[in-house]
Structure formats: structure tokens, C-alpha cells
Amino acid sequence: MSKQPLPKLEDVARLAGVSTATVSRCLNQPNQVVEATRKRVQKAVDELGYMPNFNARSLAAKRSKIIGAVIPTMENAIFARAIQVFQERLSEEDFDLLVASSSYKKDVEEKQIRSLVSRGVDGLLLIGTQRDRKIYEFLQEREIPFVIAWSFYDKRDEATSGQLVGFNNQKAMASIVQLVIEKGHRKIAMLAGIKDNNDRASSRIEGFKAKMAEHGLMDPCVIECEYDIDKARKAFAGMRQTFGTPTALICANDVLAVGAVLEAQSQGLNVPDDISITGFDDIEIASIISPALTTVHVPHKMLGLHSANTLLANINDARIADDMELKTNIVERYSLAEPKN
Amino acid sequence: MSKQPLPKLEDVARLAGVSTATVSRCLNQPNQVVEATRKRVQKAVDELGYMPNFNARSLAAKRSKIIGAVIPTMENAIFARAIQVFQERLSEEDFDLLVASSSYKKDVEEKQIRSLVSRGVDGLLLIGTQRDRKIYEFLQEREIPFVIAWSFYDKRDEATSGQLVGFNNQKAMASIVQLVIEKGHRKIAMLAGIKDNNDRASSRIEGFKAKMAEHGLMDPCVIECEYDIDKARKAFAGMRQTFGTPTALICANDVLAVGAVLEAQSQGLNVPDDISITGFDDIEIASIISPALTTVHVPHKMLGLHSANTLLANINDARIADDMELKTNIVERYSLAEPKN
DNA sequence: AATGCAAATGTAAGCGCTTACATTGGCGCG
DNA sequence: CGCGCCAATGTAAGCGCTTACATTTGCATT
């Protein structure tokens, strides 16, 4: 059974007795075509089982109805969830989603961005602001709308064109540190994310340090660790050995916090009686682990939704939408308490 | 700053003093071009910052180097993880991934498949076998290679062309039910997934029922429930009210099991002393919740990887790769014990 | 030096659409 | 009844590549 040639626009035109231009209009700007012909064309389309060839369309029309997204990894629930909503929203507007993941690697991300642009994406979703200036220039030169999700800064670095849809990582982290300090903790350490090429991780560390300094707690212990439960366990174990055990451990995200909790418990520590541990993100595991984590709630789905809306606005109106700051809030559960000693 | 026209293949050809065909060959079959010219062309490419237009390429060459995937949802960690690996593998072969999610809806899935085909994808990843026969016909007619992940059956339904890369859901479920029965349980109920348009969910239910019947335990209680912790809690609560409390609850996946555990605990039941609860999938939360779940381990990443390999094989060799059955295994943790009474 | 052949390169016809511009036709109005 | 105008449709020129086929080149043979 060999592939019979698929019907093309021309075949539809012939069958309907109109020109290709009219068929094209029926498909793309139906209101420019009078009802009678539109119906005739529709009939021909149905009869032939015609489906447009999007590559040809993209080539001729110079728009692809494809949005590209480069995220660090889909294994991280926070991105998966946001991407899911992002995609659903785009789908409503007949855009499809080309995804790539960079595994947090700068050069991989750059390659992927270029590849997506080569594919003629109409817009791009990126995570965080930290990347080579030349990439921003590249995108601007080609006039590709893009939004940067997850980060938000009050003052913009000029280099980052594109729209920001995110939250202030530094402030959010500072707020939970503030809470921990208010509970009476002084010996506080941080289990942080890897800050290389990751402005969210850096900002959270800054937020921690700044708030500590504000209370006269200088040079606190900060250990960077990859996003992984087991690595977090080891990192926490190492921290205890090297720096001793803090009364409170601030984690840059819930996965690290879960690792720390698990390790603390297996080392015979009671959370929160012996050590308080806080998370960041408020993903599912935060409320499943026992004790449930006191953590910073991040509106992941909102991030996905607003990123989509902002991007669509920029594509359709060619008018630059505003940056959007989303709010986080602390959800207090049971992993944070006043220090016992 | 208006968009200056991007360099095209012709510009490169002119600058390098060769024909467009040669440039094209340099890019696609470099070994057909002699070293000297190749270098000259490369220089021109670099100088102009030339990037090929993939839409034009796809149109002319009739292959897009894009793979499509339609999954139920990315919010489900099992799919997200598999897709991540799938994408990484494709990326190695310079394929990009167009993803769509169907939210478990049959008609949405169909629409997305058609859209992806319109985009000219070179291959397709689908989840599970259960869909309209006409979709299979559609795909076959157009000779689009596709693999169906997550399901595996010893005997193939003829309608499902495409390759299967999955595991036998029925057998896997039967094996854990067997274990539960061996522990001495007789009053066993199941918290199942929604089986509409979902052969994995159906198979797991069948596996449960068959194994129960094998031990003379007829008409066991089976309640279907959406993939959601809170809904699982309510479903379990409802089950207790209507059918009483089983000594063991088999859940169709870990998310449902976690919901059941949480609800059981909040109703004052001890897991596993008062009730044993088993999961399925072995995702992260299975080992984080306390008690950690005894569950069926599914090799999600393998699923993603082998799906990619199978698909690539079918695309490149135009030779149909074999179906692939992956093995699951039971991981015993602490949520299953012998019944006390 | 003439010959043959394969390897390297060039020529040009599409791939299936969109859209600027040209043409047609219907209708209100003087 | 003829004119002008606008809405509906048609014509045809690309969009930026790939590739079948034609041509040229280089080189080993005789």
C-alpha cells in the first residue's frame, strides 16, 4: 500500500470550482468569502479529506503558529505544571508547542533557542534571565517575541528585552527567612540551588543573606546542591559534619527540603523539635511529607497561564505587553517551629 | 529597527561562489562535497550568520525532523519524566518535539493528532492503545510511523498498527494482588483509575479482578477515581461508608494510594496495621510518604528511551521495529503487612 | 595525448501554500 | 440607463529550500 498523494489546496479549488486564493481565504479569513462559496469549498474539503500543509503555509505566510519553549527540565514538577497550562492556553489559540529542555546547561539552551528560531517559531518561552547578551541580541534582531518566566526584578537589566512574568525570588526568600528569624532562630543555614547560570537560585541566596545581615547574622552557611532528594540528603549530612547542626535550615526548594527532612529523621533528629526546615515552591510533596513543609507557595499555574497570555499579546498586537509580577505567599505547616534550646 | 532580511541559502551560495545545490549539500550530505568547497561554504555561512529555514526545508524535502507526542497530561510525573528522556534522545538525532496534551479526552487527542500530522511530523508518540480505529487508519494511510507507549499485550489487536513499547498492565497488577493475597488478606478492595478510553486503567482493573477470582474472591469492590490526591481521599472515605473498610486496598497508582493513606490516617486508621494500601508506578511520593508505599515499579525512563529508539528505528530504516515489553517489579516497603485480625 | 568514468558541481523545477494586485460583477444613485 | 464603487474572486509571483538530472572536472588508463 503505497502513499497516495494527499489532496492539496489546488485539488480542493478544482473540485469546488474556485481559485486557490479563494480556498485559502476560506481557511484563513472566512469572512472575506461569501457564504455560498464558503459552503462549496467546505464541501470539497470534506469530500477530499483535505488537510493543509503547515510547512507550506508557514513558508508562504511567514508565521508558523508554533511557540517554542526551552525549560531546564520537565522532570521538575514546577516546570511540567506550568508548561501544561501554558500549552493548554496556546492550544486554545491554535498554537502548538515545541519544547526543548536544556538540563540547566547554558550552551545547550543556546543551541535549542537557535534551533527553535530556525523552525520559525512565532514566539518563545524562556526560564529566567541569565544568559548571554548575544542571545538577547539575536532574538531582538529577528524580532521574535519572547517571555521570560519565573523571574521578576523591579528594575530591568536593559539587556533582557522580552517580557518578564515571574516573582521576586529574592523578596520571597527574604520573607520566609524573616519568619524563621521571628520564631527565634539565630543559627540558620541554607541549602541552596546551584547558582551558576541560574538567576532564581542566585536571587534566593541573596534574599537569604540580605535578610540574615539585616538581623546582624553575618556570613551564614550556604551550601549549593543539585535538585535531587538524595543529593540533598548527602549535602545536609555533610553540612552537619562540617558546620554543625543549625536550629533552622532554609532550603531553596521543596525537593531539597524533603531530602533534608528525610536525612535529619534518619539521623535521629526530630523535625521541627530539633531542627526546623523550610521549603520553597509548594509542590505536592511539601504537603505529603511528614511533617508537612512550611514553604513559599509559588503560583506555578498562574505563571504558565500569564506567560501564555503575555506572549500571545505580544504576537498578536505587536505591542509589548507589560512585565507581570506574581505574588508568592508563605504557607505555614509543621516543619517550622520555635527553637527548643 | 526594522527586520533586515535574513540571509538565505542563495546568499551563501553567491558569497561562496558556488551553486545553491552545493550549499544545500554541504549542510545535508557534507561527504558529497569536496573538502575545499565545504570550507569555503562554511566560511560564507559563518560570515553571514546564515541559519536554514526549516519550513522551507521541510516543504522541499518532505521531512520535518519533528516528532509529535500526545500525552494525557504533563502534570502527571510519570509522563513528564518519560517525555523528558524521550526528548533528550530525539535531540541527539536533531529531532525536535512537538507536544500536545489531551487531558485524557478522546476528541481532543484526535484533534491534536491531526494537527501534528498537518505539521508534517516524521513520527508520533501516543500513550495507550485505546482510540478510534479511524485514527489508526488515518495514520497508516499517511504512513506515519508511531509508537504506542505504556501498554503491552501478548496478542496484538490488529487495528493498532504502530509499535508497542510498554508493559503488561494486567499482569503487573495481578502480581501485586497476588502478593497481597499471600500476606493473608481476603477483604480486598480496589481504588482504580477511570477506565473510559484508557486501556491501562482497564487492564489494571482486569488484573485485579482476575487474580481475585483465581482465589475465589468474587465481585470485589472497585471504585474508579480521577488521578488526584483529594479526589482519592474522598473516594476512599466514600468506600468505607458504603462498603466498609477492607483489610487491604489496592490502588491503581501511587497518587491514589497517597490519597488513601492520608485519608486513612486522618480517620484514625493505622497503615498498615489497620489497613494495607498498595500503589502502582513508584513515583517519588511513594517513598516519601510515611509509611512508604509498597508498589509496582514502572521503568518510566526506559519507557521514554525505548519509545524514542523504536520510533527512530522506524523512521530511519522504514523497517518496522519489534514491539518491546518492559518488565515491572514490586518494591516492598511499609504500607503492606499481614492483616491483624 | 586521447579516452572513459566517477566524483563534484550546476541547473532549474518544484514542494503547497499566501497574498499583492488585477479583474469581475452587483448595486445604488443621479 | 450608465456610472462609480466596493466586495468577491482570480491570477500569478513568490516563500527558501531540495534534488533529479545535466554538465563539468579530475584523473587513471591505454
XYZ file of C-alpha atoms (C1' of nucleotides) in Angstrom:
742
model
C 0.000 0.000 0.000
C 1.928 2.975 -1.206
C 1.268 6.512 -0.123
C -1.207 8.061 -2.465
C -0.609 11.754 -2.935
C -2.561 13.760 -0.389
C -5.047 16.279 -1.681
C -3.707 19.771 -1.827
C -5.279 23.131 -1.870
C -5.334 23.119 -5.618
C -7.385 19.931 -5.680
C -9.921 21.476 -3.400
C -10.059 24.551 -5.594
C -10.638 22.489 -8.707
C -13.350 20.393 -7.109
C -15.115 23.445 -5.728
C -14.694 25.308 -8.978
C -12.912 28.277 -7.473
C -9.372 29.585 -7.402
C -6.742 28.560 -4.884
C -6.817 32.027 -3.430
C -10.456 31.638 -2.533
C -9.868 28.322 -0.845
C -7.027 29.810 1.086
C -9.256 32.655 2.174
C -11.977 30.274 3.264
C -9.460 28.634 5.524
C -7.859 31.739 6.887
C -10.206 34.696 6.605
C -13.613 33.113 6.075
C -15.401 36.410 6.473
C -13.889 37.655 3.246
C -15.706 34.977 1.357
C -19.392 34.931 0.618
C -21.435 32.235 2.340
C -22.303 30.277 -0.794
C -18.735 29.760 -1.973
C -17.566 29.072 1.525
C -20.007 26.203 1.768
C -18.999 24.878 -1.597
C -15.383 24.925 -0.594
C -16.134 23.322 2.728
C -17.879 20.534 0.930
C -14.898 19.941 -1.293
C -12.595 19.940 1.718
C -14.705 17.330 3.461
C -15.039 15.247 0.378
C -11.318 15.069 -0.180
C -10.368 14.882 3.452
C -8.117 17.812 2.777
C -5.689 18.950 5.424
C -3.467 21.968 4.923
C 0.269 21.527 4.859
C 1.503 23.726 7.662
C 5.027 23.870 6.405
C 3.936 25.350 3.142
C 1.701 27.723 4.995
C 4.450 28.796 7.330
C 6.817 29.327 4.474
C 4.420 31.443 2.498
C 2.859 33.338 5.359
C 5.964 33.740 7.464
C 4.223 32.657 10.604
C 4.165 29.193 11.963
C 1.610 29.121 14.743
C 4.235 27.378 16.761
C 5.593 28.581 20.053
C 8.894 27.321 21.352
C 9.773 26.732 24.966
C 13.133 25.982 26.463
C 12.949 24.851 30.039
C 15.602 23.361 32.274
C 13.844 20.020 32.627
C 10.414 18.548 32.581
C 11.249 16.282 35.442
C 10.882 19.180 37.741
C 7.199 19.305 38.594
C 7.155 23.067 38.784
C 8.054 23.408 35.131
C 5.950 20.490 33.996
C 2.917 22.004 35.615
C 3.487 25.451 34.215
C 4.172 24.081 30.755
C 0.992 22.075 30.883
C -1.102 25.174 31.481
C 0.957 27.156 29.012
C 0.292 24.610 26.339
C -3.401 24.402 27.081
C -3.743 28.129 26.709
C -1.812 28.203 23.448
C -3.863 25.346 22.158
C -6.958 27.488 22.522
C -5.450 29.874 20.036
C -4.360 27.106 17.701
C -0.721 27.353 18.532
C 1.333 24.233 19.018
C 4.240 23.909 21.378
C 7.751 22.899 20.517
C 9.573 22.059 23.723
C 13.202 21.598 24.422
C 14.990 21.105 27.684
C 18.413 22.370 28.445
C 19.245 20.366 31.574
C 20.302 23.680 33.056
C 23.135 23.895 30.552
C 23.893 27.238 29.049
C 25.278 26.066 25.735
C 22.524 23.521 25.274
C 19.967 26.209 25.887
C 21.557 28.447 23.321
C 21.600 25.722 20.728
C 17.972 24.943 21.390
C 16.934 28.543 21.094
C 18.623 28.788 17.738
C 17.039 25.606 16.571
C 13.594 26.789 17.562
C 14.141 30.065 15.797
C 15.221 28.189 12.705
C 11.949 26.382 12.895
C 10.282 29.729 12.602
C 8.547 29.844 15.956
C 6.286 32.835 16.413
C 7.312 33.285 19.995
C 9.447 31.831 22.719
C 9.166 30.958 26.371
C 12.353 31.049 28.372
C 13.021 30.485 32.032
C 14.955 33.038 33.998
C 17.039 35.934 32.775
C 20.551 34.648 32.977
C 22.011 34.038 29.572
C 24.443 35.548 27.118
C 23.716 39.021 25.967
C 24.209 37.867 22.398
C 21.162 35.634 22.665
C 19.042 38.611 23.541
C 20.505 40.476 20.619
C 19.879 37.534 18.361
C 16.245 37.427 19.368
C 15.772 41.147 19.050
C 17.366 41.255 15.643
C 14.911 38.689 14.404
C 12.074 40.371 16.224
C 10.952 37.229 17.934
C 8.646 37.955 20.842
C 9.611 36.095 23.960
C 8.689 35.987 27.582
C 10.944 35.156 30.439
C 9.174 33.293 33.157
C 9.965 32.718 36.801
C 11.985 35.836 37.393
C 10.918 39.331 38.191
C 13.008 42.335 39.078
C 11.895 45.794 39.977
C 14.492 47.377 37.816
C 15.159 45.843 34.471
C 18.529 44.937 33.170
C 18.460 46.573 29.779
C 19.908 43.595 28.031
C 16.932 41.458 28.774
C 14.415 42.570 26.259
C 11.392 40.290 26.288
C 8.661 40.361 28.868
C 9.082 39.198 32.420
C 6.384 37.112 34.037
C 7.530 35.975 37.401
C 8.005 36.783 41.015
C 10.724 38.387 43.016
C 12.749 35.424 44.181
C 14.856 37.490 46.481
C 11.941 39.060 48.289
C 10.085 35.784 48.532
C 13.054 34.096 50.100
C 13.633 37.040 52.423
C 10.081 36.778 53.661
C 10.404 33.204 54.808
C 13.782 33.899 56.364
C 12.142 36.752 58.206
C 9.543 34.339 59.548
C 12.214 31.906 60.686
C 14.070 34.646 62.478
C 10.899 35.850 64.091
C 10.397 32.383 65.507
C 13.589 32.980 67.403
C 16.156 31.147 65.299
C 19.658 32.531 65.046
C 21.723 29.602 63.950
C 20.349 29.347 60.438
C 21.890 27.694 57.409
C 20.810 27.421 53.834
C 20.674 24.525 51.439
C 20.687 26.351 48.130
C 20.347 25.504 44.461
C 23.284 25.712 42.080
C 23.563 29.366 41.230
C 25.586 29.089 38.039
C 23.573 30.437 35.130
C 20.532 30.472 37.320
C 19.300 33.826 38.477
C 16.471 32.300 40.513
C 18.919 30.317 42.589
C 21.199 33.332 42.969
C 18.362 35.611 43.961
C 17.164 33.228 46.595
C 20.617 33.070 48.079
C 20.836 36.830 48.034
C 17.476 37.100 49.690
C 18.652 34.783 52.422
C 21.936 36.551 53.016
C 20.423 40.003 52.913
C 17.771 39.185 55.444
C 20.292 37.499 57.708
C 22.590 40.502 57.501
C 19.685 42.763 58.298
C 19.470 40.963 61.612
C 23.163 41.055 62.192
C 23.672 37.426 61.239
C 26.702 37.625 59.018
C 28.309 35.018 56.808
C 25.779 32.299 57.257
C 26.473 28.824 55.979
C 25.197 28.319 52.440
C 25.678 25.056 50.609
C 24.749 24.617 46.986
C 23.200 21.376 45.907
C 21.591 19.933 42.812
C 17.861 19.482 42.579
C 17.667 15.906 43.835
C 16.495 14.293 47.023
C 19.467 12.045 47.516
C 21.986 14.734 46.810
C 20.172 16.928 49.269
C 20.449 14.211 51.911
C 24.159 13.969 51.379
C 24.598 17.713 51.313
C 22.768 18.075 54.593
C 24.764 15.276 56.163
C 27.947 16.963 55.007
C 26.811 20.288 56.376
C 26.242 18.831 59.829
C 29.696 17.350 59.860
C 31.453 20.437 58.660
C 29.469 23.258 60.181
C 27.424 21.610 62.884
C 23.664 21.474 63.049
C 21.706 24.693 62.693
C 18.432 25.140 64.534
C 16.819 26.054 61.268
C 17.599 25.082 57.701
C 16.292 27.185 54.866
C 16.028 25.261 51.602
C 15.913 26.825 48.180
C 13.156 24.469 47.105
C 10.919 21.701 48.362
C 12.918 18.872 46.874
C 15.983 19.917 48.832
C 13.847 20.365 51.923
C 12.416 16.882 51.587
C 15.893 15.459 51.280
C 16.975 17.359 54.361
C 13.950 16.225 56.351
C 14.473 12.612 55.372
C 18.141 12.733 56.262
C 17.529 14.571 59.514
C 14.984 11.979 60.541
C 17.194 9.090 59.633
C 19.933 10.657 61.740
C 17.570 10.686 64.668
C 16.662 14.340 64.612
C 13.110 15.382 65.143
C 11.698 17.938 62.745
C 10.824 20.539 63.865
C 11.755 19.973 67.520
C 15.453 19.543 66.913
C 15.658 21.357 63.630
C 13.239 23.441 61.613
C 13.337 23.030 57.859
C 11.592 25.210 55.295
C 10.961 24.690 51.609
C 10.182 26.786 48.565
C 7.733 26.171 45.687
C 4.951 24.337 47.484
C 4.771 21.351 45.221
C 2.825 18.243 46.076
C 5.461 16.538 48.165
C 5.554 19.524 50.505
C 2.225 18.569 51.996
C 2.714 14.830 51.779
C 5.882 14.506 53.747
C 5.611 14.354 57.458
C 5.965 16.867 58.919
C 4.363 18.820 56.109
C 6.615 21.629 54.984
C 6.289 25.265 55.824
C 7.189 26.706 52.467
C 6.801 29.532 49.985
C 3.862 28.977 47.717
C 4.581 29.807 44.096
C 1.633 30.115 41.712
C 3.011 27.776 39.063
C -0.111 27.516 37.017
C -0.531 31.266 37.011
C 2.991 31.520 35.748
C 2.142 29.270 32.855
C -1.110 30.992 32.093
C 0.169 34.539 32.251
C 3.247 33.650 30.277
C 0.997 32.353 27.541
C -1.232 35.411 27.644
C 1.662 37.820 27.591
C 3.276 36.035 24.713
C 0.047 35.893 22.733
C -0.491 39.581 23.314
C 2.956 40.376 22.012
C 2.465 38.224 18.980
C -0.956 39.468 18.013
C -0.705 43.118 18.761
C 2.951 43.514 18.114
C 2.521 45.772 21.091
C 4.715 44.991 24.003
C 2.752 43.793 26.971
C 3.853 44.821 30.421
C 6.011 42.766 32.707
C 3.951 40.945 35.252
C 4.828 40.372 38.859
C 3.090 37.495 40.562
C 2.821 37.229 44.293
C 4.034 34.403 46.436
C 2.895 33.667 49.943
C 4.121 31.593 52.805
C 2.124 28.564 53.742
C 2.774 27.556 57.287
C 2.634 23.886 58.041
C 4.593 21.833 60.534
C 8.247 21.812 59.685
C 8.975 25.162 61.247
C 8.714 25.803 64.978
C 10.467 27.866 67.601
C 13.874 26.582 68.535
C 13.820 24.434 71.663
C 17.136 25.443 73.119
C 14.960 48.936 13.944
C 13.199 47.043 11.219
C 13.826 43.440 10.410
C 16.522 43.222 7.826
C 16.024 40.281 5.540
C 17.789 37.238 6.854
C 20.434 35.656 4.690
C 19.196 32.758 2.691
C 20.842 29.835 1.088
C 21.205 31.734 -2.129
C 23.170 34.472 -0.414
C 25.551 31.933 0.973
C 25.942 30.395 -2.454
C 26.716 33.733 -4.037
C 29.235 34.686 -1.387
C 30.946 31.317 -1.593
C 30.848 31.350 -5.373
C 29.015 28.052 -5.692
C 25.514 26.969 -6.577
C 22.664 26.645 -4.124
C 22.701 22.907 -4.616
C 26.237 22.715 -3.331
C 25.438 24.748 -0.274
C 22.477 22.552 0.407
C 24.683 19.503 0.104
C 27.233 20.954 2.460
C 24.519 21.281 5.017
C 22.877 17.943 4.496
C 25.331 15.482 2.992
C 28.715 17.061 3.609
C 30.562 13.955 2.439
C 29.343 14.534 -1.092
C 31.256 17.764 -1.232
C 34.974 18.099 -1.551
C 36.820 19.500 1.432
C 37.890 22.752 -0.193
C 34.441 23.872 -1.248
C 32.968 22.745 2.025
C 35.303 25.054 3.863
C 34.545 27.921 1.555
C 30.855 27.448 2.112
C 31.292 27.141 5.843
C 33.120 30.416 5.844
C 30.302 32.103 3.980
C 27.776 30.637 6.380
C 29.659 31.965 9.361
C 30.207 35.309 7.808
C 26.545 35.834 7.095
C 25.288 34.167 10.226
C 23.173 32.042 7.989
C 20.552 29.751 9.501
C 18.452 27.460 7.355
C 14.726 27.939 7.224
C 13.328 24.660 8.433
C 9.918 25.248 6.988
C 11.288 25.590 3.530
C 13.431 22.558 4.104
C 10.526 20.508 5.346
C 8.414 21.547 2.435
C 11.007 20.674 -0.133
C 12.371 17.560 1.476
C 9.115 16.205 2.838
C 10.562 15.502 6.207
C 10.423 17.803 9.130
C 12.737 16.386 11.773
C 9.911 16.933 14.168
C 8.332 14.254 16.292
C 4.915 14.760 17.775
C 3.739 13.459 21.116
C 0.264 13.434 22.506
C 0.135 12.585 26.174
C -2.721 12.803 28.636
C -1.062 15.463 30.760
C 2.344 16.673 31.736
C 1.220 17.219 35.282
C 1.479 13.544 35.819
C 5.061 12.917 36.784
C 5.161 9.573 35.032
C 4.567 11.151 31.659
C 6.687 14.182 32.318
C 9.626 12.011 33.191
C 9.241 9.753 30.202
C 8.801 12.696 27.870
C 11.912 14.293 29.234
C 14.021 11.275 28.347
C 12.211 10.853 25.069
C 13.018 14.388 24.120
C 16.637 14.118 25.155
C 17.090 11.091 22.967
C 15.435 12.719 19.985
C 17.511 15.775 20.491
C 20.622 13.691 19.967
C 19.366 12.914 16.486
C 18.407 16.514 15.811
C 14.727 15.958 16.110
C 12.573 18.439 17.928
C 9.490 17.585 19.893
C 6.030 18.973 19.377
C 3.942 18.120 22.414
C 0.261 18.244 22.973
C -1.793 17.059 25.883
C -5.230 15.650 25.611
C -6.346 15.814 29.237
C -7.473 12.238 28.762
C -10.082 13.391 26.273
C -10.642 11.288 23.236
C -11.780 14.001 20.863
C -9.051 16.371 21.980
C -6.497 13.680 21.337
C -7.824 13.093 17.872
C -7.741 16.747 17.013
C -4.181 17.016 18.223
C -3.039 14.020 16.280
C -4.446 15.558 13.143
C -2.845 18.859 13.883
C 0.528 17.252 14.410
C 0.203 15.327 11.184
C -0.650 18.550 9.392
C 2.548 19.924 10.740
C 4.306 17.147 8.930
C 5.752 15.309 11.898
C 8.032 12.458 10.946
C 6.722 10.265 13.730
C 4.338 10.203 16.616
C 4.308 9.090 20.228
C 0.972 8.079 21.644
C 0.006 6.727 25.021
C -2.042 3.568 25.267
C -3.936 1.734 22.591
C -7.471 2.823 23.138
C -8.685 5.091 20.393
C -10.866 5.116 17.323
C -9.980 2.677 14.616
C -10.204 5.501 12.129
C -7.241 7.211 13.738
C -5.125 4.164 13.133
C -6.317 4.064 9.564
C -5.569 7.737 9.162
C -2.032 7.236 10.379
C -1.453 4.178 8.265
C -2.752 5.829 5.157
C -0.261 8.622 5.575
C 2.466 6.184 6.515
C 3.361 7.996 9.671
C 5.435 5.845 11.991
C 4.167 5.896 15.537
C 4.800 4.130 18.769
C 2.305 3.445 21.459
C 3.820 3.646 24.879
C 2.735 2.322 28.239
C 0.743 -0.632 27.010
C 1.814 -4.071 26.026
C -0.278 -7.063 25.099
C 0.842 -10.533 24.226
C -1.547 -10.744 21.370
C -1.971 -7.701 19.218
C -5.255 -6.202 18.288
C -4.897 -5.898 14.556
C -6.251 -2.415 14.432
C -3.373 -0.997 16.395
C -0.659 -0.736 13.866
C 2.321 1.137 15.236
C 4.822 -0.275 17.667
C 4.099 -1.084 21.279
C 6.619 -0.146 23.934
C 5.192 -0.855 27.316
C 4.440 -3.369 29.971
C 1.606 -5.710 30.648
C -0.570 -3.706 32.992
C -2.810 -6.600 33.748
C -0.014 -8.933 34.745
C 1.745 -6.276 36.759
C -1.377 -5.546 38.713
C -2.079 -9.241 39.174
C 1.360 -9.731 40.644
C 0.876 -7.224 43.421
C -2.603 -8.534 44.142
C -1.052 -11.963 44.418
C 1.363 -10.631 46.990
C -1.421 -9.026 48.978
C -3.367 -12.258 48.990
C -0.303 -14.195 50.034
C 0.008 -11.924 53.022
C -3.304 -13.323 54.099
C -5.738 -10.634 53.015
C -9.182 -11.611 51.823
C -11.208 -8.486 52.206
C -9.568 -6.534 49.430
C -10.900 -3.532 47.544
C -9.539 -1.508 44.691
C -9.279 2.197 44.119
C -8.989 2.287 40.352
C -8.369 4.866 37.648
C -11.096 5.967 35.275
C -11.243 3.259 32.667
C -13.008 5.175 29.895
C -10.724 5.426 26.875
C -7.861 4.224 28.986
C -6.687 0.707 28.391
C -4.046 0.922 31.133
C -6.693 1.635 33.714
C -8.929 -1.104 32.333
C -6.132 -3.624 32.252
C -5.204 -2.946 35.836
C -8.788 -3.474 36.907
C -8.915 -6.698 34.954
C -5.681 -7.838 36.511
C -7.123 -7.199 39.925
C -10.405 -8.941 39.265
C -8.832 -11.911 37.557
C -6.395 -12.561 40.358
C -9.126 -12.180 42.947
C -11.341 -14.605 41.073
C -8.470 -17.021 40.849
C -8.547 -17.154 44.628
C -12.283 -17.427 44.780
C -12.783 -13.819 45.782
C -15.624 -12.804 43.527
C -17.099 -9.392 42.810
C -14.659 -7.356 44.774
C -15.326 -3.693 45.381
C -13.784 -1.489 42.692
C -14.192 2.250 42.744
C -12.982 4.449 39.920
C -11.413 7.747 40.761
C -9.606 10.531 38.950
C -5.872 10.969 39.271
C -5.872 13.409 42.166
C -4.986 13.148 45.835
C -8.033 14.922 47.158
C -10.412 13.007 44.985
C -8.760 9.824 46.147
C -9.308 10.833 49.741
C -12.980 11.399 49.126
C -13.324 8.219 47.142
C -11.753 6.199 49.905
C -13.923 7.873 52.516
C -16.960 7.086 50.417
C -15.877 3.495 50.013
C -15.616 2.993 53.754
C -19.091 4.345 54.269
C -20.679 2.320 51.522
C -18.758 -0.908 51.552
C -16.991 -0.946 54.873
C -13.248 -0.977 55.405
C -11.187 -3.610 53.590
C -8.075 -5.009 55.227
C -6.170 -4.173 52.090
C -6.693 -1.518 49.457
C -5.122 -1.937 46.057
C -4.659 1.367 44.258
C -4.221 1.751 40.524
C -1.436 4.258 41.014
C 0.629 5.974 43.667
C -1.300 9.207 43.654
C -4.479 7.387 44.558
C -2.596 5.388 47.164
C -1.212 8.519 48.752
C -4.704 9.983 48.925
C -5.966 6.815 50.541
C -3.136 6.710 53.059
C -3.652 10.321 54.014
C -7.371 9.864 54.406
C -6.984 6.626 56.329
C -4.587 8.268 58.722
C -6.760 11.278 59.224
C -9.625 8.927 60.038
C -7.520 7.357 62.732
C -6.531 4.219 60.905
C -3.004 2.963 61.102
C -1.361 1.967 57.863
C -0.531 -0.900 57.577
C -1.760 -2.202 60.930
C -5.404 -1.448 60.342
C -5.321 -1.346 56.577
C -2.701 -2.188 53.999
C -2.504 0.078 50.957
C -0.517 -0.554 47.803
C 0.396 1.741 44.945
C 1.460 1.477 41.333
C 4.120 3.409 39.360
C 6.703 4.024 42.040
C 6.994 7.735 41.632
C 8.809 9.932 44.097
C 5.977 10.390 46.546
C 5.766 6.637 47.042
C 8.940 6.635 49.067
C 8.379 9.983 50.727
C 5.058 9.334 52.320
C 5.052 7.577 55.606
C 4.634 4.687 55.555
C 6.490 4.396 52.278
C 4.390 2.578 49.733
C 4.732 -0.980 48.637
C 4.135 -0.508 44.966
C 4.772 -1.681 41.429
C 7.871 -0.134 39.992
C 7.468 1.013 36.405
C 10.595 1.906 34.431
C 9.377 5.290 33.241
C 12.635 6.485 31.856
C 13.140 3.248 29.993
C 9.739 3.734 28.506
C 10.752 7.135 27.228
C 14.089 5.956 25.960
C 12.887 2.838 24.183
C 9.958 4.674 22.706
C 12.394 7.122 21.186
C 14.667 4.389 19.905
C 11.856 2.398 18.406
C 10.434 5.426 16.709
C 13.799 6.479 15.342
C 14.374 2.985 14.023
C 11.064 3.043 12.225
C 11.756 6.422 10.739
C 15.270 5.777 9.573
C 15.061 2.253 8.355
C 11.478 2.335 7.273
C 11.700 -1.129 8.731
C 9.267 -1.875 11.454
C 10.957 -2.398 14.772
C 9.598 -5.010 17.129
C 7.225 -4.369 19.946
C 9.018 -4.133 23.225
C 7.861 -5.433 26.546
C 9.385 -3.857 29.609
C 9.347 -5.531 32.969
C 7.907 -4.154 36.134
C 8.740 -5.325 39.612
C 7.267 -4.976 43.019
C 9.107 -2.850 45.518
C 8.157 -3.788 49.038
C 8.157 -1.005 51.550
C 5.968 -0.436 54.577
C 2.386 0.095 53.532
C 1.610 -3.584 53.132
C 1.594 -6.024 56.027
C -0.324 -9.093 57.125
C -3.811 -8.387 58.313
C -4.056 -8.138 62.074
C -7.464 -9.651 62.539
C 47.514 12.650 -25.817
C 43.114 10.600 -26.207
C 39.574 8.072 -23.664
C 36.424 6.740 -20.198
C 34.447 7.097 -15.827
C 33.249 8.541 -11.436
C 33.083 12.272 -8.469
C 31.891 17.102 -7.926
C 29.086 20.688 -9.106
C 25.441 23.264 -11.533
C 20.615 23.977 -13.413
C 16.101 24.546 -12.625
C 11.737 22.536 -11.447
C 9.094 22.056 -7.993
C 7.318 21.456 -2.662
C 1.950 23.557 -1.210
C 0.748 27.396 0.301
C -0.296 33.053 0.805
C -1.184 37.472 -0.903
C -0.434 41.807 -3.705
C -2.575 43.222 -7.392
C -5.817 42.754 -11.229
C -10.304 41.695 -12.649
C -15.133 40.980 -12.362
C -19.793 41.738 -11.061
C -23.650 43.663 -8.415
C -25.941 47.578 -6.893
C -27.246 52.335 -5.566
C -27.724 56.661 -7.447
C -28.048 60.667 -10.446
C -29.742 53.691 -18.118
C -24.967 54.411 -17.328
C -21.557 55.354 -13.923
C -18.757 54.541 -9.983
C -17.617 51.912 -6.180
C -16.820 48.198 -3.344
C -16.997 43.482 -2.302
C -15.861 38.963 -4.151
C -12.892 36.384 -6.741
C -8.985 35.277 -9.803
C -4.010 35.477 -11.367
C 0.406 34.503 -10.604
C 4.635 35.546 -8.240
C 6.983 34.193 -4.799
C 8.304 31.978 0.237
C 13.595 29.293 0.850
C 14.740 25.177 0.312
C 15.892 20.029 -2.024
C 17.004 17.030 -5.637
C 16.602 14.692 -10.301
C 19.101 15.289 -13.996
C 22.616 17.516 -16.797
C 27.132 19.107 -17.061
C 31.808 19.640 -15.926
C 36.045 18.243 -13.803
C 39.903 15.486 -12.454
C 42.367 11.510 -13.016
C 43.763 6.791 -14.103
C 44.352 4.082 -18.332
C 45.836 2.989 -22.670
